[in-house]
mmCIF file of C-alpha atoms and ligand atoms in Angstrom:
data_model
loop_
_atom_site.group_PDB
_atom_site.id
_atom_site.type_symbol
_atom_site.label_atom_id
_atom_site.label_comp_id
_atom_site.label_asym_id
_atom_site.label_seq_id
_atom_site.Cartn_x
_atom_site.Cartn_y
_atom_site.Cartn_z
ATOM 1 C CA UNK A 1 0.000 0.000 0.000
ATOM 2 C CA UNK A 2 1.722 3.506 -1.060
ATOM 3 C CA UNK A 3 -0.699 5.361 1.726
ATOM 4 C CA UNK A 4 0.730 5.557 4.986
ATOM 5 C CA UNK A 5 -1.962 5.582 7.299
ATOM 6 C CA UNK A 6 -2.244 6.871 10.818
ATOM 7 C CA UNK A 7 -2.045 4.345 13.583
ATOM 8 C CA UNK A 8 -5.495 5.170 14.665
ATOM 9 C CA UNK A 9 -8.251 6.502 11.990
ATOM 10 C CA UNK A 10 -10.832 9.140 12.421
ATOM 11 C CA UNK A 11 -14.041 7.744 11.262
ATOM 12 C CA UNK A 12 -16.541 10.514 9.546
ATOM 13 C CA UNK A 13 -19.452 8.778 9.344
ATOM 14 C CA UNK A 14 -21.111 11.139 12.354
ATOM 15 C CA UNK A 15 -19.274 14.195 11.818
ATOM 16 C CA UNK A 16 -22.650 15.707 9.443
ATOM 17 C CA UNK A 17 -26.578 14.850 9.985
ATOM 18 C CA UNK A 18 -26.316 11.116 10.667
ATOM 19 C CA UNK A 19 -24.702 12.342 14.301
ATOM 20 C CA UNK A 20 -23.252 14.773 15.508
ATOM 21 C CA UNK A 21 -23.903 17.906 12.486
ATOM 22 C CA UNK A 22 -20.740 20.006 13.191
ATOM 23 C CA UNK A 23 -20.824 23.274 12.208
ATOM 24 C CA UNK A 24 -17.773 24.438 9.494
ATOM 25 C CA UNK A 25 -16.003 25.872 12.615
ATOM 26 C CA UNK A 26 -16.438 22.887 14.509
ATOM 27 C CA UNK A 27 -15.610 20.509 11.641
ATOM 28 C CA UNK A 28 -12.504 22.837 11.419
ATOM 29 C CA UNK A 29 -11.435 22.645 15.223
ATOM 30 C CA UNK A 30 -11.684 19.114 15.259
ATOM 31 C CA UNK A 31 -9.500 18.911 12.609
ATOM 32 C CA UNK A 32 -6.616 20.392 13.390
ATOM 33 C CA UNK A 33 -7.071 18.822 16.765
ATOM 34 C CA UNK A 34 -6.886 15.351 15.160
ATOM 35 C CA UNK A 35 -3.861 16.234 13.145
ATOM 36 C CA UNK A 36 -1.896 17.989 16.011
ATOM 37 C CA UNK A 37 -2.374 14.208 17.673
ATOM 38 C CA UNK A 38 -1.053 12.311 14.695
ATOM 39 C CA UNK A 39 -4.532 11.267 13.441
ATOM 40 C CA UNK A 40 -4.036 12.604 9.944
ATOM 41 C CA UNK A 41 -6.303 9.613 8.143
ATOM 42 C CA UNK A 42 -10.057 10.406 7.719
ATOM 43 C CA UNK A 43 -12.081 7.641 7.154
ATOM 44 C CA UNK A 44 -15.521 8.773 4.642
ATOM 45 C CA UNK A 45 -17.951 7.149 2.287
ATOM 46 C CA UNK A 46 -20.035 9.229 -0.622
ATOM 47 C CA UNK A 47 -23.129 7.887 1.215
ATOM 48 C CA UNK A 48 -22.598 9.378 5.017
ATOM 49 C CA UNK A 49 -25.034 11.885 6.098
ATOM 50 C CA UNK A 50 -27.279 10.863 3.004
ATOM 51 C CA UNK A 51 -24.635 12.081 0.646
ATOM 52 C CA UNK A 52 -24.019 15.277 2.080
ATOM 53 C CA UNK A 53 -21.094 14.211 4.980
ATOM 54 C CA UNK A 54 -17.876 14.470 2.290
ATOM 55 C CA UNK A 55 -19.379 18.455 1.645
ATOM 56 C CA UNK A 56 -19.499 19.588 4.542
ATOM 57 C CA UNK A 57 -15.552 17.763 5.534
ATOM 58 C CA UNK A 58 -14.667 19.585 2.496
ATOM 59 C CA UNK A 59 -15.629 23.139 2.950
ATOM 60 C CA UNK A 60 -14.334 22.843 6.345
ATOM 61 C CA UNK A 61 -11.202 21.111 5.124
ATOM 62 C CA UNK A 62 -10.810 24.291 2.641
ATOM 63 C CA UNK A 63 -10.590 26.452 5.765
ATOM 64 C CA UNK A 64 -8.269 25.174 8.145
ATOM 65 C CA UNK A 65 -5.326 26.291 5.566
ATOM 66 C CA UNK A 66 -3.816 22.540 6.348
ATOM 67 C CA UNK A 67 -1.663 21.480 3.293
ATOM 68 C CA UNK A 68 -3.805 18.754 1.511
ATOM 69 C CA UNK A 69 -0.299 16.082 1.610
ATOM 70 C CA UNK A 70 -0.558 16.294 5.456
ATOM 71 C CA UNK A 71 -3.998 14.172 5.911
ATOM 72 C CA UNK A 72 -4.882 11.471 4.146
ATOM 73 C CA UNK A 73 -8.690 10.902 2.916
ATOM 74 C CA UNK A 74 -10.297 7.185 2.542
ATOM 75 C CA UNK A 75 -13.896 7.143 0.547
ATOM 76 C CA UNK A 76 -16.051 5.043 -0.569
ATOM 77 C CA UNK A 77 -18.568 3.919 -3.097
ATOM 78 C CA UNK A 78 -21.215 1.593 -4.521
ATOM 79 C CA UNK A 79 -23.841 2.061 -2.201
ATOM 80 C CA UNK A 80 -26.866 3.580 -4.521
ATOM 81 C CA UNK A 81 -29.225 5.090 -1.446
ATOM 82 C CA UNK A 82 -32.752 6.239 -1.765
ATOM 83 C CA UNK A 83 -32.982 10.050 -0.536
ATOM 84 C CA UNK A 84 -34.249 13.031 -1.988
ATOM 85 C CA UNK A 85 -31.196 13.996 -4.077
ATOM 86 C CA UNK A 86 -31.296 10.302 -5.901
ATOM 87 C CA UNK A 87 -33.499 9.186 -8.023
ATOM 88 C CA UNK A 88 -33.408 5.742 -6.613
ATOM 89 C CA UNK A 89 -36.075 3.601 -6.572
ATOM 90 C CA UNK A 90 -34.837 0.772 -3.851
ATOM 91 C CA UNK A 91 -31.102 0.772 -1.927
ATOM 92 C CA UNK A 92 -28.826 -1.246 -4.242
ATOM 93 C CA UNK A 93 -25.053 -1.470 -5.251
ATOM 94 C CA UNK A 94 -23.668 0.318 -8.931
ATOM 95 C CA UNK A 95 -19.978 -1.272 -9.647
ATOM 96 C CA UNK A 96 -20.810 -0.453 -13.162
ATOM 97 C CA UNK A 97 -17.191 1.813 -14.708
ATOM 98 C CA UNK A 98 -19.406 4.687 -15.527
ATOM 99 C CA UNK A 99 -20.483 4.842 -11.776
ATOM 100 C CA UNK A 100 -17.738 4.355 -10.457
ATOM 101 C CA UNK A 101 -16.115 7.168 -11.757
ATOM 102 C CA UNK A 102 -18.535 9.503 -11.178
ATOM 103 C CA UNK A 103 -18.917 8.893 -7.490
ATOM 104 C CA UNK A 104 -15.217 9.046 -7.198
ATOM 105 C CA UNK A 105 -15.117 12.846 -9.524
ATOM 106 C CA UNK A 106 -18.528 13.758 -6.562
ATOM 107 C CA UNK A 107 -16.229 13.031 -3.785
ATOM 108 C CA UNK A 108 -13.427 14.380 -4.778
ATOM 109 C CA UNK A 109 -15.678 17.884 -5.702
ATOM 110 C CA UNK A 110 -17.151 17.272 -2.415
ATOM 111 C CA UNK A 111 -14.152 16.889 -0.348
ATOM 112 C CA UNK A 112 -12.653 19.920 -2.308
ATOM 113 C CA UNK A 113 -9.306 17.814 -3.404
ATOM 114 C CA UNK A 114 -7.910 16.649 -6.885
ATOM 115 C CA UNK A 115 -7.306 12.919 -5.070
ATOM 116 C CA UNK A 116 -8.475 10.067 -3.029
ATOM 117 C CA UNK A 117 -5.408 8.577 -0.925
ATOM 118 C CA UNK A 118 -8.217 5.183 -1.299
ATOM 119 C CA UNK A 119 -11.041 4.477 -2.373
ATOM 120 C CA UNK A 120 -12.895 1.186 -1.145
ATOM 121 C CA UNK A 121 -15.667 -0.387 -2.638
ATOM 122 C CA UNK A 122 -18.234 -0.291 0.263
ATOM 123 C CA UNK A 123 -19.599 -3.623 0.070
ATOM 124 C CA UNK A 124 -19.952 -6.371 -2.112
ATOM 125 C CA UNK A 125 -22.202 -6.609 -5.185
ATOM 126 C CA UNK A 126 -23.851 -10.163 -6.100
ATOM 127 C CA UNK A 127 -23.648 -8.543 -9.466
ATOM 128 C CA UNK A 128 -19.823 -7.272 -9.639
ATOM 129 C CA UNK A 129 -17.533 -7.738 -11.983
ATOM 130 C CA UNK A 130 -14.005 -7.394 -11.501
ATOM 131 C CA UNK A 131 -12.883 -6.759 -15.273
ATOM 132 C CA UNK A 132 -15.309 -4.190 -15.060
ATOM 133 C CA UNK A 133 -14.282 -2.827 -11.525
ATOM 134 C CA UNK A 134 -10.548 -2.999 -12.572
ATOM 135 C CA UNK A 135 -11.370 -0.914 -15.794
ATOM 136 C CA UNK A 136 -12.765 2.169 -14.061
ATOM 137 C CA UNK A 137 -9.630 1.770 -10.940
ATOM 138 C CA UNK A 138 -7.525 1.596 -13.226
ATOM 139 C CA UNK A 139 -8.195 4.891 -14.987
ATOM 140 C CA UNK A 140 -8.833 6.685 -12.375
ATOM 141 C CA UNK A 141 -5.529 5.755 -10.966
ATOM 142 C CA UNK A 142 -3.710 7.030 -14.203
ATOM 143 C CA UNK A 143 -5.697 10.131 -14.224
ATOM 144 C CA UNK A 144 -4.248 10.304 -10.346
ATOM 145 C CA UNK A 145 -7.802 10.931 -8.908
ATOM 146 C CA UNK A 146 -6.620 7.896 -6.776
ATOM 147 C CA UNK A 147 -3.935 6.673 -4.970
ATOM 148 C CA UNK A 148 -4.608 3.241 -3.623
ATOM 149 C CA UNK A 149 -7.696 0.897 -4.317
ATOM 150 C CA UNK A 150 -9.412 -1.001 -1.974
ATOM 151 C CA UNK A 151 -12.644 -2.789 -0.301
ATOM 152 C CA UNK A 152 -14.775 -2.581 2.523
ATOM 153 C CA UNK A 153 -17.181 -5.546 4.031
ATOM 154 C CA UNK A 154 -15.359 -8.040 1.411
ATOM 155 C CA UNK A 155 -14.975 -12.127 2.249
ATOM 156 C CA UNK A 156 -11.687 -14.221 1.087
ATOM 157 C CA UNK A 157 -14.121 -15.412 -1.976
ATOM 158 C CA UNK A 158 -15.332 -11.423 -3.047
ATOM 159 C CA UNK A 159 -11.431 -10.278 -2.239
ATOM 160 C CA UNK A 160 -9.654 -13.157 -4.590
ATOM 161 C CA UNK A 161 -12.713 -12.469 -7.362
ATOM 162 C CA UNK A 162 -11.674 -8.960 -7.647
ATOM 163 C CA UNK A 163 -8.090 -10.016 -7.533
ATOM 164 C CA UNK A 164 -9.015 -11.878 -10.541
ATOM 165 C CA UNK A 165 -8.265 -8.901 -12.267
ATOM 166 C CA UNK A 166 -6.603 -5.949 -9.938
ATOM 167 C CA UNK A 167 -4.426 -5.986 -6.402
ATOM 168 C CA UNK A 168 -6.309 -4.551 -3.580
ATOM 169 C CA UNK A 169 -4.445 -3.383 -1.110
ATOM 170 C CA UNK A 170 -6.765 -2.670 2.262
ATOM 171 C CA UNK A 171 -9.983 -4.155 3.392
ATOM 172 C CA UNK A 172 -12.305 -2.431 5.971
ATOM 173 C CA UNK A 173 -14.338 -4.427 8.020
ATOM 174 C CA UNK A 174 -16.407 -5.230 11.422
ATOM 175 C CA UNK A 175 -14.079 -6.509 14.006
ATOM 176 C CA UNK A 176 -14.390 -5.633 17.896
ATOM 177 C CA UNK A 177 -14.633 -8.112 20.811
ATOM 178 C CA UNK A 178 -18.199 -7.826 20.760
ATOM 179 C CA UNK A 179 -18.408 -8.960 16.935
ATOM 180 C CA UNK A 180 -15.447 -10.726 15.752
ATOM 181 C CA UNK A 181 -16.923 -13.176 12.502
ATOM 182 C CA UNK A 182 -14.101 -11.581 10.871
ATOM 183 C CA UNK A 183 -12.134 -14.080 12.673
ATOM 184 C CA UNK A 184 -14.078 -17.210 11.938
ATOM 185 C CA UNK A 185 -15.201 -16.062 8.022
ATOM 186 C CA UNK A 186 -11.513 -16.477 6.986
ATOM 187 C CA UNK A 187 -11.347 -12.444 6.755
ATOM 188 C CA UNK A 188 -8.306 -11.946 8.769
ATOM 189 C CA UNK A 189 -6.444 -14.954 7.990
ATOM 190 C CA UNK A 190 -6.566 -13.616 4.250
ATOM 191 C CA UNK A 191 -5.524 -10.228 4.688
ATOM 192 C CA UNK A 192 -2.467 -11.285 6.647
ATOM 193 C CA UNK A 193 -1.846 -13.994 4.557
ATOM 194 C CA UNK A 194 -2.014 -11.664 1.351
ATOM 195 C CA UNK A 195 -0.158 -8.572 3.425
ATOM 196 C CA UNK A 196 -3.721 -6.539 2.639
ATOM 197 C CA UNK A 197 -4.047 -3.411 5.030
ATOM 198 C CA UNK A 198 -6.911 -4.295 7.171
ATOM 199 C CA UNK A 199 -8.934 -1.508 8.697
ATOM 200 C CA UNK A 200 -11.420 -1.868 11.653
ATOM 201 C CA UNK A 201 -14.977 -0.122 11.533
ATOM 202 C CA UNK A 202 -17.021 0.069 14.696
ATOM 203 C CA UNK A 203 -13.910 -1.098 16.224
ATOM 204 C CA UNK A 204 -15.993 -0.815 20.066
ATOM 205 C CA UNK A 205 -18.916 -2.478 18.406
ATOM 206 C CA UNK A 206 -21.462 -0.862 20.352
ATOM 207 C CA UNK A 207 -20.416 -2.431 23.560
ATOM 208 C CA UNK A 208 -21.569 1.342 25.231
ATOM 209 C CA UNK A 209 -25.040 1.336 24.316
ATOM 210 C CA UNK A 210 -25.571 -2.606 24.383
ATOM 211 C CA UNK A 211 -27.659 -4.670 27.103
ATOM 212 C CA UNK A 212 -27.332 -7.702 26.581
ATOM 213 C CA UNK A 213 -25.441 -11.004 28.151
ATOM 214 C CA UNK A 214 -22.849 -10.737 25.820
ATOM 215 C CA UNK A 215 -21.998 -7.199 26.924
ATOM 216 C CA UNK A 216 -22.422 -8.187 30.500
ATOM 217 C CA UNK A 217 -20.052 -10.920 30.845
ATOM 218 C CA UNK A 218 -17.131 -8.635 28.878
ATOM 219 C CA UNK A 219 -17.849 -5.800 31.358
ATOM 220 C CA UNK A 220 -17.453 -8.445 33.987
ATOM 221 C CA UNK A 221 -13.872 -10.464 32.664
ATOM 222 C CA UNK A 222 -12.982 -6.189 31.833
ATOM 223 C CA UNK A 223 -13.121 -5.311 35.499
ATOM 224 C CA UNK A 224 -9.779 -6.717 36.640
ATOM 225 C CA UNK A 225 -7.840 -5.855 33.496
ATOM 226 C CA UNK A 226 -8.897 -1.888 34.108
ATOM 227 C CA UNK A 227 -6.502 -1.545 36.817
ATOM 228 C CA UNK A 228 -3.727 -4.305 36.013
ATOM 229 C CA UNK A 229 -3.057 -2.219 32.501
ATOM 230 C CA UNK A 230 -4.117 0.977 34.178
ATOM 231 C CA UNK A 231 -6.592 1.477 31.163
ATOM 232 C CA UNK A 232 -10.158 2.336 30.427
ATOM 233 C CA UNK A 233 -12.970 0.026 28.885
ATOM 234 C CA UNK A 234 -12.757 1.397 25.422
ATOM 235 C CA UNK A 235 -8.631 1.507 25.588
ATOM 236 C CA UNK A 236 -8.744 -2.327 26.446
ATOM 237 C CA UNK A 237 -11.504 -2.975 23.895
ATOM 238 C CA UNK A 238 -9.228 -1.501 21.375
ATOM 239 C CA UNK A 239 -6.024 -3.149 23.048
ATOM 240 C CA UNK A 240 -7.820 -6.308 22.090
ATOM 241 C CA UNK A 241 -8.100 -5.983 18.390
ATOM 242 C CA UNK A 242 -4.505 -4.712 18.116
ATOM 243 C CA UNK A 243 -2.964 -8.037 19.320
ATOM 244 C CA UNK A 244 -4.661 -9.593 15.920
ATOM 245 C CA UNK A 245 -1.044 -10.689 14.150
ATOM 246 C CA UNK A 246 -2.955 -9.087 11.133
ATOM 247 C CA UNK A 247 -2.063 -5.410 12.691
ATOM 248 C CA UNK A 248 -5.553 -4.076 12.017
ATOM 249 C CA UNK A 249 -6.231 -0.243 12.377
ATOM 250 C CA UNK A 250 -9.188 0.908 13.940
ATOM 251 C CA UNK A 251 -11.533 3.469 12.443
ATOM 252 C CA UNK A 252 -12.936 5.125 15.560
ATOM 253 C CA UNK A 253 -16.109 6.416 15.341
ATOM 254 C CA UNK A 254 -16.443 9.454 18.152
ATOM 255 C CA UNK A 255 -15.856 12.552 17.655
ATOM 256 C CA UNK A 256 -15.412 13.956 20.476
ATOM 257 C CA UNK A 257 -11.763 14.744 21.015
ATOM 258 C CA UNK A 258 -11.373 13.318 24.924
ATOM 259 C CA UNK A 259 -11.684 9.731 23.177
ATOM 260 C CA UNK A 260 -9.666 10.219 20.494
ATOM 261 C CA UNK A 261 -7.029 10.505 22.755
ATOM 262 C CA UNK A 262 -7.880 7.815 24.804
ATOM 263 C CA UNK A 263 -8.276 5.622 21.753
ATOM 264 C CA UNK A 264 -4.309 6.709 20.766
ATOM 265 C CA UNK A 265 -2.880 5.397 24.153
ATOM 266 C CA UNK A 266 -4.583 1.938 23.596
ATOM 267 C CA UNK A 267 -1.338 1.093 21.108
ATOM 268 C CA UNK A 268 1.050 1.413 24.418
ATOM 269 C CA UNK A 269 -1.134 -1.059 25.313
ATOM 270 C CA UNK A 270 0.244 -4.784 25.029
ATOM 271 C CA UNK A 271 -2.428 -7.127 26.065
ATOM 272 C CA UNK A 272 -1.121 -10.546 27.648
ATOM 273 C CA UNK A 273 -2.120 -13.537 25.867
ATOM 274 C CA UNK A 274 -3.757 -15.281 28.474
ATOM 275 C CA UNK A 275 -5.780 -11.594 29.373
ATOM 276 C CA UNK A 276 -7.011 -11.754 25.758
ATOM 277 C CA UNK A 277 -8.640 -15.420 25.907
ATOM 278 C CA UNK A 278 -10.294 -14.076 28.867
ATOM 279 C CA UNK A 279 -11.301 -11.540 26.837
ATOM 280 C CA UNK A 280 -12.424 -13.837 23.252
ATOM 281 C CA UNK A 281 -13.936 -16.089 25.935
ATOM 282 C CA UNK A 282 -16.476 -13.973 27.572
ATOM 283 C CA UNK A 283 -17.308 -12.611 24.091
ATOM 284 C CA UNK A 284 -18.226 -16.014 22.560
ATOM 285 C CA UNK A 285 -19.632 -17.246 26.395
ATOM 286 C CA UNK A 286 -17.819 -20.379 25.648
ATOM 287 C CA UNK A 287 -14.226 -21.806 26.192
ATOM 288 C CA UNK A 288 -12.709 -22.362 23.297
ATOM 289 C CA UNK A 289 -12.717 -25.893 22.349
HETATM 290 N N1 NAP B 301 -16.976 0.299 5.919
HETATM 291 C C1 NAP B 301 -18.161 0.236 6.475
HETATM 292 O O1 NAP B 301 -19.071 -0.476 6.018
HETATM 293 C C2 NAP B 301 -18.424 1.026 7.720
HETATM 294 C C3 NAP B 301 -19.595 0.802 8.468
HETATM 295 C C4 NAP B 301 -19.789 1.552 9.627
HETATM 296 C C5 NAP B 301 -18.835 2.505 10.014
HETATM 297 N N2 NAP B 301 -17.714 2.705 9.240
HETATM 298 C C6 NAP B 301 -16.655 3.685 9.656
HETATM 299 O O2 NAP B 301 -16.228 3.339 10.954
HETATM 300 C C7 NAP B 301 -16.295 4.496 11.808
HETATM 301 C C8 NAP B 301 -16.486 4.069 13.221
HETATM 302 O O3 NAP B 301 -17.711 3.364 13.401
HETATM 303 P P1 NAP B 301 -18.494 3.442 14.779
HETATM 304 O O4 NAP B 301 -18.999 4.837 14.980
HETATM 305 O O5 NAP B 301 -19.472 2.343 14.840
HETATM 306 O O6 NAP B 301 -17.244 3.217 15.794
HETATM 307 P P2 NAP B 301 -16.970 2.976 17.303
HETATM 308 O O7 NAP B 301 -15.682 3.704 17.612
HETATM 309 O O8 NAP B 301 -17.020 1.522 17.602
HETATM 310 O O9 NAP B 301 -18.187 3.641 18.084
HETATM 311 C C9 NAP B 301 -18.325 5.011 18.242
HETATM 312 C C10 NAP B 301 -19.482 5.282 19.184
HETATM 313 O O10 NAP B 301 -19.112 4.863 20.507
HETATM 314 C C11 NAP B 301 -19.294 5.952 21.393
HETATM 315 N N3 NAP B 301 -18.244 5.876 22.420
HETATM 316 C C12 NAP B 301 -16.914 5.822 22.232
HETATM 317 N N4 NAP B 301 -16.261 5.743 23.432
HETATM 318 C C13 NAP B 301 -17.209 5.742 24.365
HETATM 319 C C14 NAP B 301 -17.194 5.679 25.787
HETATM 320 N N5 NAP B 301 -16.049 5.601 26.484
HETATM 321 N N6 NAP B 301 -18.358 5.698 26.448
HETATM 322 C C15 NAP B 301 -19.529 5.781 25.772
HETATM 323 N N7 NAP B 301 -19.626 5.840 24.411
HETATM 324 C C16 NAP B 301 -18.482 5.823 23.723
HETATM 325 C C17 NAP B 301 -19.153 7.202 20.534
HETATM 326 O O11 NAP B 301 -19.822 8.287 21.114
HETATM 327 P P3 NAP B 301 -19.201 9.799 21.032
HETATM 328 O O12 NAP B 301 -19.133 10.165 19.569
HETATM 329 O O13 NAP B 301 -20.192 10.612 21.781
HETATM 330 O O14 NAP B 301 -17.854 9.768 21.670
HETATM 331 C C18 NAP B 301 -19.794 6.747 19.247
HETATM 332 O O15 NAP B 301 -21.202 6.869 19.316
HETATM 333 C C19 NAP B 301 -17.396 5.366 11.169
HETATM 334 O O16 NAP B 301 -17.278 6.727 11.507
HETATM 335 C C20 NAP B 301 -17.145 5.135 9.700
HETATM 336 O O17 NAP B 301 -16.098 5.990 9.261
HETATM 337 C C21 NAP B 301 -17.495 1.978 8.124
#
């Protein structure tokens, strides 16, 4: 992978209307507060805020005078969503080339930038094709609208069909202790195995807001570990997916600026092998066999 992501990503999804709507000046703030930590990678998608997320990113990205080569920018596409600026008639996936390269030349008019540092295709299409796919990456690589080309939600099977045809170099996908298929789909074993960048979303996976047993009986095997590592709930959450041997990134998803420096400790934090069975155990509720 040419990009050289930060070690924790900033995750954009509820900077606009789906969350948090930050004004320009607050989009702005936050950052150059993200930068000044070392979180220069910014995690969007075309579709976040009902298409409107990557705007508003963008006319606050024109304003902080920050050099465009200092931050990195991850989008996404493929998702065809039914709102009022689309005419849509159901939610559906376009990996046709013509679409493709549009939604990449939106976002980058959105985000107010000539590039993408990647672009991921958001999730997979029962009707993708990757001589198609690889067409429109391709030229949009030699036109240099992006840098490195990518997936997001992909399975070993959906990852080697588009290989078919073109490298990939990242995949972005669910993994936390409260939802880890990733490690029993064959996700993580591939990306290591094929030295593909893999990127966590929801990398707390709603542990916060959940009530159920699952949730309880981490909370419970968490208590101990809180003051042996001297760490917080969401630092050891995160501690837990960077043990992986597949060195996966997280893509945090709060914005408020507290966490994100909470979240950037958790890397000091080296959780002991036996502390993350524990861990894998009270997530599945089961020993392993
Ligand atoms: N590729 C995909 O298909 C896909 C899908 C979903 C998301 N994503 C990406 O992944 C990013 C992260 O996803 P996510 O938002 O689900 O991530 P997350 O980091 O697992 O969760 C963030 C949520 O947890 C809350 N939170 C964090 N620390 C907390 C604490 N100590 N106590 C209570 N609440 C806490 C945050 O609230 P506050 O904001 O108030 O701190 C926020 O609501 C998104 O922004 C997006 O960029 C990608």
């Amino acid at each position: 992978m040419k990009t050289k992501l930060s070690d924790i990503i900033i995750g954009c999804m509820s900077w606009g209307i789906w969350g948090k709507d930050f004004s320009t000046k607050e989009m702005d703030e936050l950052i150059h507060s993200c930068i000044d930590q070392g979180n220069t990678t910014f995690d969007h998608a075309d579709i976040y805020g009902g298409y409107t997320t990557e705007a508003a990113f963008g006319k606050a990205f024109s304003k902080t005078g920050i050099e465009r080569e200092q931050i990195q920018l991850i989008s996404k596409c493929g998702i065809q969503y039914k709102t009022e600026n689309r005419d849509n008639r159901i939610k559906h996936y376009d990996y046709s080339k013509e679409y493709i390269i549009w939604s990449v030349e939106q976002s980058l008019k959105n985000l107010h930038t000539d590039y993408l540092d990647v672009l991921l295709l958001h999730r997979p299409s029962p009707l993708m094709h990757p001589y198609e796919i690889s067409e429109a990456i391709v030229q949009l690589q030699e036109q240099g609208k992006i840098i490195d080309f990518g997936v997001s939600n992909f399975l070993p099977s959906q990852m080697e069909l588009i290989q078919k045809e073109i490298s990939i170099t990242c995949n972005q996908f669910e993994f936390s202790l409260v939802q880890n298929t990733a490690i029993d789909n064959g996700t993580l074993d591939y990306v290591l195995k094929n030295d593909i960048k893999a990127m966590s979303w929801s990398p707390l996976g709603g542990f916060f807001s959940l009530e159920t047993e699952q949730a309880s009986r981490i909370k419970e095997a968490l208590q101990p570990m809180l003051e042996k590592y001297n760490a917080t709930e969401d630092q050891l959450l995160l501690a837990w997916i960077l043990k992986h041997p597949a060195n996966v990134i997280p893509v945090v998803g709060t914005s408020t600026i507290e966490r994100i420096k909470i979240a950037n400790a958790a890397i000091e934090i080296k959780l002991d092998l036996q502390d993350w069975f524990i861990l894998y155990e009270a997530s599945r509720g089961h020993k392993v066999a």
